XYZ file of C-alpha atoms in Angstrom:
327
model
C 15.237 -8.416 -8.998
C 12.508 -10.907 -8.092
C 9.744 -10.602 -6.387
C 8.302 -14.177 -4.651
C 4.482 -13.785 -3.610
C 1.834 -16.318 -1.877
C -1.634 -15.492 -2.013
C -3.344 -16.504 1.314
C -7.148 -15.813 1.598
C -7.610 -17.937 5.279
C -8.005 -15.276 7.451
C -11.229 -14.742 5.347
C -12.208 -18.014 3.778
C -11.403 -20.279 7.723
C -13.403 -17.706 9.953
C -16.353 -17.195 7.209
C -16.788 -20.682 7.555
C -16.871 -21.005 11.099
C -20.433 -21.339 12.616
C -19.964 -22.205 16.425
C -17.678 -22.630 19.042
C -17.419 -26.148 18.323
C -16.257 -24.826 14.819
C -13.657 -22.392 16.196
C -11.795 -25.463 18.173
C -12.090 -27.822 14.834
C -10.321 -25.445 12.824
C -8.189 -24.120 15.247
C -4.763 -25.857 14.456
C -5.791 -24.553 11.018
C -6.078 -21.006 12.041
C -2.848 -21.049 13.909
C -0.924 -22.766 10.785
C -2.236 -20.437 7.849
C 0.557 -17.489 6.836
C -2.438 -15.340 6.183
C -3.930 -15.345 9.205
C -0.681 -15.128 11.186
C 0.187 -12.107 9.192
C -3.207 -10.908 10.368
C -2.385 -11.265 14.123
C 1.184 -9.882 13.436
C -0.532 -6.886 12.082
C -3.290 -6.653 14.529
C -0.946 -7.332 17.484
C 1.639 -4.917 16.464
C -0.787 -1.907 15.392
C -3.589 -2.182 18.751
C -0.774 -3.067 20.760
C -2.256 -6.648 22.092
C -1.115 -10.125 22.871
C -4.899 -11.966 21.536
C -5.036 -14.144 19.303
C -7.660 -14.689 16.616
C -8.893 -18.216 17.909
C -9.107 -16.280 21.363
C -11.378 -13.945 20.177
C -13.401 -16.246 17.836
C -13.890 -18.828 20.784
C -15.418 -16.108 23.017
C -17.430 -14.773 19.714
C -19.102 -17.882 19.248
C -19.329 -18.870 23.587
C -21.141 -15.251 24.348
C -22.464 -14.679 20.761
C -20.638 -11.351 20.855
C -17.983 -9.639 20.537
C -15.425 -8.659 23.437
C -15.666 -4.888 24.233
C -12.096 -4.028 22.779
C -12.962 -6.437 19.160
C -9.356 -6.065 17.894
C -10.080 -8.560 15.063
C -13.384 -6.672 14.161
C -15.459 -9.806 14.421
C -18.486 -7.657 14.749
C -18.595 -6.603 11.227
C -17.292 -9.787 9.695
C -20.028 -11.654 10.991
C -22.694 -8.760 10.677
C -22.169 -9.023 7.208
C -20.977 -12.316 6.558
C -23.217 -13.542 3.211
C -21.788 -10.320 1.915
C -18.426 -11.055 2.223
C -18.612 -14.634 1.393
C -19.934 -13.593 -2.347
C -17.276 -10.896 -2.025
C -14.321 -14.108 -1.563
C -16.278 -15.966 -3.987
C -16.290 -13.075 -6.845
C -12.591 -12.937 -6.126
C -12.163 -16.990 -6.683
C -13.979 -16.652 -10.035
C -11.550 -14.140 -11.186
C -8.359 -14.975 -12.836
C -5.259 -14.413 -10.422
C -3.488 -11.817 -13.418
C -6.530 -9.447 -12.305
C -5.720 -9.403 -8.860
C -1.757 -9.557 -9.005
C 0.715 -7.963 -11.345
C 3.699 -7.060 -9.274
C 5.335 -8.171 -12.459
C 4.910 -4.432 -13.369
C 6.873 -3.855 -10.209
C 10.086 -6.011 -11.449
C 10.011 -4.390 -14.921
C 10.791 -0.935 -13.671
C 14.147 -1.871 -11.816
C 17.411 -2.758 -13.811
C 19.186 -5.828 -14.536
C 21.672 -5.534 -12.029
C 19.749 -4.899 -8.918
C 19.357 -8.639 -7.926
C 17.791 -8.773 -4.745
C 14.964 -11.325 -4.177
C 11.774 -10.060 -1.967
C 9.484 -12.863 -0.244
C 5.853 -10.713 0.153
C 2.135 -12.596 1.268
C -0.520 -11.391 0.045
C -3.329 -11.799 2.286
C -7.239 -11.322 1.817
C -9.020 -10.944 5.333
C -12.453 -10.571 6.642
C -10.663 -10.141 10.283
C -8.276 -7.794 11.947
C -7.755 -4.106 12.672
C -10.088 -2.085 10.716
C -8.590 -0.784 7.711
C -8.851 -1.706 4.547
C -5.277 -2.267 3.308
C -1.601 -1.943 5.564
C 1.630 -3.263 5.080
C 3.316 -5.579 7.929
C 7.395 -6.156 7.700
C 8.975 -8.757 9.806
C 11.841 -11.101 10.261
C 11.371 -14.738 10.608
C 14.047 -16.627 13.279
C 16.814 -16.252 11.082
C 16.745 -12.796 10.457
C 15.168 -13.034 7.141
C 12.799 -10.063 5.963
C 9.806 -10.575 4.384
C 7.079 -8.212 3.784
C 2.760 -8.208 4.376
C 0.112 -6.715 2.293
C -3.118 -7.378 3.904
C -6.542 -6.469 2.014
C -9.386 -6.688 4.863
C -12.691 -7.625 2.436
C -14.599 -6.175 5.878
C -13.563 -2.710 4.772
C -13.766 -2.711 1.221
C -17.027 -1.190 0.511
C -17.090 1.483 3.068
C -13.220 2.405 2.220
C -14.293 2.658 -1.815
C -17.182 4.721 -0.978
C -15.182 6.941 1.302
C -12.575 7.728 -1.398
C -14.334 7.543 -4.523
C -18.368 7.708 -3.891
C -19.057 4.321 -5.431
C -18.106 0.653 -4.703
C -18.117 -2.079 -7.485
C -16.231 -5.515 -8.020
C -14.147 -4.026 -10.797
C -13.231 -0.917 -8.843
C -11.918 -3.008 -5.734
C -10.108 -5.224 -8.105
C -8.099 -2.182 -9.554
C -7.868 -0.935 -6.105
C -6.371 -4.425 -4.684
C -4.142 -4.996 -7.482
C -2.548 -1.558 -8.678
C -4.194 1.473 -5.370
C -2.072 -1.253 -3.481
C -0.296 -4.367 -4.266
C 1.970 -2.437 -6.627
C 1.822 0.825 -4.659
C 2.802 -0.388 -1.651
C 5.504 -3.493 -3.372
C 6.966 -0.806 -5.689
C 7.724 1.447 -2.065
C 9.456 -1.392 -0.422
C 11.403 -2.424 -3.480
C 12.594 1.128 -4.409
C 13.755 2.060 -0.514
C 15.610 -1.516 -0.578
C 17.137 -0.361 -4.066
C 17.894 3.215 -2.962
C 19.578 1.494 0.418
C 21.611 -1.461 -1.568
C 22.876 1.025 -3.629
C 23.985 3.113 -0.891
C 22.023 6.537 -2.465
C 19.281 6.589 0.547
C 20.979 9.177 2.864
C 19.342 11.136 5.135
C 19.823 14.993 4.224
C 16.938 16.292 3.925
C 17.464 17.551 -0.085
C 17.945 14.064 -0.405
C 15.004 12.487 1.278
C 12.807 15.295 -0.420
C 13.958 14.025 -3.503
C 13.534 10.158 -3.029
C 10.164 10.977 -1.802
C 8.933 12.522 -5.276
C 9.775 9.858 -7.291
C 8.988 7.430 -5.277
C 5.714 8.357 -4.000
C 5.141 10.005 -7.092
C 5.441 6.489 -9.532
C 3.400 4.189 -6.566
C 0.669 7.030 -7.136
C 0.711 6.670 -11.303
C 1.173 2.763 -10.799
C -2.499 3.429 -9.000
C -3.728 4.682 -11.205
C -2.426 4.775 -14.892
C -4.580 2.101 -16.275
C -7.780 4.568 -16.022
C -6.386 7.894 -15.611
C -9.233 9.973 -17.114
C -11.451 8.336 -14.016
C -9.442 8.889 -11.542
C -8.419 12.817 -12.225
C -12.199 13.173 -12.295
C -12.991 11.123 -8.942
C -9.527 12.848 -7.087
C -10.126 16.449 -8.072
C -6.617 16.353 -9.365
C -7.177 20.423 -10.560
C -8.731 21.950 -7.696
C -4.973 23.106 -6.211
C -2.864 24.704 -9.352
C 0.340 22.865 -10.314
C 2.133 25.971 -9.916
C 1.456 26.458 -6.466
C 2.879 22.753 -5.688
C 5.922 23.824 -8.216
C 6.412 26.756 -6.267
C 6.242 25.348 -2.834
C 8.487 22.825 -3.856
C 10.828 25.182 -5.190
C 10.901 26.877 -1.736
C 11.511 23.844 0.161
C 14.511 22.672 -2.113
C 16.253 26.335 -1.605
C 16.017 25.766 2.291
C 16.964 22.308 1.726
C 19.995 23.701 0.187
C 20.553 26.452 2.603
C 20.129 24.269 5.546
C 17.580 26.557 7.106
C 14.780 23.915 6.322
C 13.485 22.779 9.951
C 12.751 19.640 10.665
C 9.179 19.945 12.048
C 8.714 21.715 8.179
C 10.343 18.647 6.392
C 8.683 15.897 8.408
C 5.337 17.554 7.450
C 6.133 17.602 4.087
C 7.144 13.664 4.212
C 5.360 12.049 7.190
C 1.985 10.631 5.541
C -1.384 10.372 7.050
C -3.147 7.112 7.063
C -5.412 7.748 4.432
C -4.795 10.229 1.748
C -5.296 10.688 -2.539
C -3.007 12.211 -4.115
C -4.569 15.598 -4.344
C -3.742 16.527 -0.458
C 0.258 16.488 -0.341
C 2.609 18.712 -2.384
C 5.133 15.649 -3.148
C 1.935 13.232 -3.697
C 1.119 16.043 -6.614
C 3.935 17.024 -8.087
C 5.587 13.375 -8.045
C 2.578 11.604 -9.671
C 2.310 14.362 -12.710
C 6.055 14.147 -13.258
C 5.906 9.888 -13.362
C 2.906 10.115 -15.376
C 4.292 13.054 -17.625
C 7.441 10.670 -18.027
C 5.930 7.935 -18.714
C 3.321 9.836 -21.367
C 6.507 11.295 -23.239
C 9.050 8.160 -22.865
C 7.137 5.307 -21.471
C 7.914 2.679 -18.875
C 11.379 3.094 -19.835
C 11.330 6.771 -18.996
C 10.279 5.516 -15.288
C 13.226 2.841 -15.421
C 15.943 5.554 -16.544
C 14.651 7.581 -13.295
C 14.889 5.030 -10.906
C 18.061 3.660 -11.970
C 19.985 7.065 -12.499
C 18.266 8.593 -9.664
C 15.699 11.254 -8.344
C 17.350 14.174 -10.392
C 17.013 12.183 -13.720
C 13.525 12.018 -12.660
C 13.259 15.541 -11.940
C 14.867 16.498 -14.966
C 13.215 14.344 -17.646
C 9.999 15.854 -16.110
C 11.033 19.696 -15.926
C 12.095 18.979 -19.858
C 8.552 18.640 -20.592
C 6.694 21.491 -20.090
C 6.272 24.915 -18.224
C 6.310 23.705 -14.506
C 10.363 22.768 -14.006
C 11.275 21.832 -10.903
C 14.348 22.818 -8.575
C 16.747 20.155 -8.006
């Protein structure tokens, strides 16, 4: 397996620069060319449900030195706090690309044999819907998937204080690179895996299943380089393990009995847009059983899981210690 990545900063570096209307129509073939800022407007488009464009916007930004009421590209707070973010793109130049990308880690994990190749851009944004990070998969003319994840600079302080009461270059470093490049890469790759192998089915034991280790080794790919910081910042032991053990338990007996609703399952599964992994059952229980693995057997622990499947997973973990798990 191989992942192919371009990392495309212009729908941050081409609108930070831009200082007039006159500006927006010089760089406007630019704007329309750029992957990253096409990605942008696919993502924008597609989540706020509009047709605009970015140059749209930007022209009447710059012609009525305001936003338009809707602001779908957020061009309020990009230019509100644009010296900010410029020394924000700047402290990311300086820095070596192996800080911000290692989906390397990603290819590791998977075996020999699964060969598939996956095109992803990486784009860094001071435009676009307001979040700070989200995924955008689509198909180019000839049917050819390729897959978006889009870091909006705009939202990176107030998204770092939010989840962990602080904001620092270093922190939103980690957070690009491993809270989600490889969270969200290692998610795409494992449900392509799961489907080229023909395992992804859609019982509901077996979409519990997939769901633990998958979720469970993009949350300890978050966060395994500094795992004492982040089981202090995410609260990790305010809700005892054995009530997640137990409740999963539960749901893997109705699974099995086929009295598990689906209203029940899709809560268990369906996740909010923001979340740590202290607020969902699977988030818990599959991130302590991938980091549990991967204390007692290493990466390769995580590799024999995904390969042989979710109830290798589920058993290396349960072989552990006192909190087995029903498979």
């Amino acid at each position: 397996m191989k992942i192919h990545y371009t990392l495309d900063d212009s729908a941050a570096r081409i609108p930070l620069t831009i200082r007039s209307s006159e500006g927006v129509w010089d760089r406007s073939a630019d704007l329309r060319s750029a992957p990253g800022v096409q990605l942008v407007e696919l993502a924008t488009q597609h989540w706020l449900n509009t047709s605009v464009t970015l140059v749209e916007e930007l022209a009447y930004y710059f012609e009525h030195n305001e936003a338009t009421e809707n602001d779908p590209y957020a061009l309020t707070r990009c230019y509100d706090h644009r010296a900010l973010l410029a020394d924000l793109l700047s402290d990311l130049h300086n820095r070596p690309v192996g800080e911000l990308i290692a989906l390397d880690e990603i290819e590791s994990l998977f075996p020999d044999s699964f060969t598939s190749e996956f095109p992803f851009t990486l784009a860094v944004s001071a435009v676009g819907a307001p979040a700070f990070g989200y995924v955008r998969t689509y198909r180019d003319s000839e049917g050819e998937e390729s897959h978006g994840l889009i870091v909006n600079l705009a939202q990176a302080q107030p998204h770092l204080e939010s989840v962990f009461g602080q904001f620092s270059l270093g922190l939103l470093i980690d957070t690009i690179r491993d809270g989600f490049f490889n969270h969200e890469a290692f998610l795409i790759v494992y449900h392509e895996f799961t489907r080229n192998g023909g395992r992804l089915a859609n019982r509901p034991l077996d979409r519990l299943k997939h769901t633990l280790l998958s979720r469970g080794i993009a949350w300890y790919l978050s966060y395994r380089h500094d795992l004492a910081f982040y089981d202090d910042l995410l609260n990790l032991g305010a809700s005892p393990l054995d009530e997640h053990v137990t409740a999963w338990n539960r749901m893997i007996d109705a699974a099995r009995r086929k009295t598990l609703s689906e209203t029940t399952l899709d809560d268990w599964i369906d996740v909010p847009e923001t979340r740590t992994p202290g607020e969902m059952t699977l988030d818990v229980l599959g991130y302590v059983a991938a980091r549990a693995i991967a204390g007692a057997h290493g990466d390769a622990g995580l590799r024999e899981s995904i390969a042989e499947g979710p109830d290798r997973f589920i058993a290396l973990y349960s072989a552990l210690g006192p909190h087995p798990l029903r498979s």
